[in-house]
């Protein structure tokens, strides 16, 4: 049996730190269908910092929007870059 990427019932508005960062990363995978292998998420309190690489400009915005929509996230700092091949 496979593990679910994201479960809405698992949302808690009081998550911070690593728990919030892990939830944001899973939600980006779930909602934006982005390959997150080059993406890193760090949460400081309720501020989330996205860093690493995505494959195109569209994914930059999609990842940021997905992160901002997670319950408990108050601010998203997007440091993502588009990987050039």
mmCIF file of C-alpha atoms in Angstrom:
data_model
loop_
_atom_site.group_PDB
_atom_site.id
_atom_site.type_symbol
_atom_site.label_atom_id
_atom_site.label_comp_id
_atom_site.label_asym_id
_atom_site.label_seq_id
_atom_site.Cartn_x
_atom_site.Cartn_y
_atom_site.Cartn_z
ATOM 1 C CA UNK A 1 0.000 0.000 0.000
ATOM 2 C CA UNK A 2 1.388 3.398 -0.931
ATOM 3 C CA UNK A 3 1.690 6.384 1.390
ATOM 4 C CA UNK A 4 -0.565 9.334 0.687
ATOM 5 C CA UNK A 5 1.305 12.493 -0.235
ATOM 6 C CA UNK A 6 -1.093 14.860 1.478
ATOM 7 C CA UNK A 7 -4.133 14.426 3.679
ATOM 8 C CA UNK A 8 -6.330 17.429 4.465
ATOM 9 C CA UNK A 9 -7.411 15.913 7.799
ATOM 10 C CA UNK A 10 -3.760 16.117 8.838
ATOM 11 C CA UNK A 11 -3.745 19.936 8.645
ATOM 12 C CA UNK A 12 -3.164 21.728 11.905
ATOM 13 C CA UNK A 13 -2.947 25.530 12.035
ATOM 14 C CA UNK A 14 -0.329 25.395 14.776
ATOM 15 C CA UNK A 15 2.417 23.512 12.887
ATOM 16 C CA UNK A 16 5.822 25.220 12.787
ATOM 17 C CA UNK A 17 9.391 24.343 11.941
ATOM 18 C CA UNK A 18 10.170 20.960 10.389
ATOM 19 C CA UNK A 19 6.583 19.705 10.594
ATOM 20 C CA UNK A 20 5.320 22.712 8.654
ATOM 21 C CA UNK A 21 8.169 22.462 6.123
ATOM 22 C CA UNK A 22 7.420 18.783 5.463
ATOM 23 C CA UNK A 23 3.708 19.528 5.071
ATOM 24 C CA UNK A 24 4.444 22.336 2.582
ATOM 25 C CA UNK A 25 6.743 20.124 0.506
ATOM 26 C CA UNK A 26 4.121 17.366 0.348
ATOM 27 C CA UNK A 27 1.423 19.863 -0.569
ATOM 28 C CA UNK A 28 3.530 21.306 -3.406
ATOM 29 C CA UNK A 29 3.889 17.782 -4.796
ATOM 30 C CA UNK A 30 0.178 17.113 -4.366
ATOM 31 C CA UNK A 31 -1.366 20.334 -5.636
ATOM 32 C CA UNK A 32 1.114 21.639 -8.173
ATOM 33 C CA UNK A 33 2.393 18.261 -9.418
ATOM 34 C CA UNK A 34 5.922 19.615 -9.398
ATOM 35 C CA UNK A 35 9.023 17.439 -9.238
ATOM 36 C CA UNK A 36 10.303 18.470 -5.819
ATOM 37 C CA UNK A 37 13.569 16.537 -5.974
ATOM 38 C CA UNK A 38 15.516 19.791 -6.452
ATOM 39 C CA UNK A 39 13.426 21.777 -3.996
ATOM 40 C CA UNK A 40 14.096 22.485 -0.334
ATOM 41 C CA UNK A 41 11.611 23.882 2.178
ATOM 42 C CA UNK A 42 12.598 25.406 5.495
ATOM 43 C CA UNK A 43 10.159 26.862 8.009
ATOM 44 C CA UNK A 44 11.074 29.404 10.628
ATOM 45 C CA UNK A 45 8.015 29.706 12.780
ATOM 46 C CA UNK A 46 5.229 30.247 10.258
ATOM 47 C CA UNK A 47 7.517 31.697 7.563
ATOM 48 C CA UNK A 48 8.411 29.251 4.792
ATOM 49 C CA UNK A 49 11.547 29.580 2.663
ATOM 50 C CA UNK A 50 11.575 27.797 -0.698
ATOM 51 C CA UNK A 51 14.990 27.193 -2.250
ATOM 52 C CA UNK A 52 16.515 25.036 -4.944
ATOM 53 C CA UNK A 53 15.571 24.511 -8.553
ATOM 54 C CA UNK A 54 12.463 23.971 -10.649
ATOM 55 C CA UNK A 55 12.270 23.207 -14.362
ATOM 56 C CA UNK A 56 10.447 26.329 -15.620
ATOM 57 C CA UNK A 57 9.139 29.783 -14.707
ATOM 58 C CA UNK A 58 5.588 28.480 -14.308
ATOM 59 C CA UNK A 59 6.698 26.123 -11.545
ATOM 60 C CA UNK A 60 8.188 29.060 -9.614
ATOM 61 C CA UNK A 61 4.784 30.649 -9.172
ATOM 62 C CA UNK A 62 2.925 27.376 -8.701
ATOM 63 C CA UNK A 63 5.245 26.289 -5.886
ATOM 64 C CA UNK A 64 4.898 29.641 -4.138
ATOM 65 C CA UNK A 65 1.107 29.666 -4.445
ATOM 66 C CA UNK A 66 0.871 26.094 -3.169
ATOM 67 C CA UNK A 67 3.107 26.881 -0.190
ATOM 68 C CA UNK A 68 1.117 30.009 0.665
ATOM 69 C CA UNK A 69 -2.142 28.056 0.650
ATOM 70 C CA UNK A 70 -1.069 25.613 3.378
ATOM 71 C CA UNK A 71 -2.886 26.271 6.645
ATOM 72 C CA UNK A 72 -0.455 27.807 9.134
ATOM 73 C CA UNK A 73 1.840 29.481 6.604
ATOM 74 C CA UNK A 74 1.882 33.236 7.092
ATOM 75 C CA UNK A 75 4.688 34.233 4.711
ATOM 76 C CA UNK A 76 6.534 32.566 1.815
ATOM 77 C CA UNK A 77 10.022 33.633 0.776
ATOM 78 C CA UNK A 78 10.619 32.247 -2.703
ATOM 79 C CA UNK A 79 14.325 31.728 -3.472
ATOM 80 C CA UNK A 80 13.681 29.154 -6.190
ATOM 81 C CA UNK A 81 15.588 29.330 -9.460
ATOM 82 C CA UNK A 82 14.869 27.868 -12.877
ATOM 83 C CA UNK A 83 17.359 25.150 -13.744
ATOM 84 C CA UNK A 84 18.983 25.843 -17.084
ATOM 85 C CA UNK A 85 20.137 22.799 -18.985
#
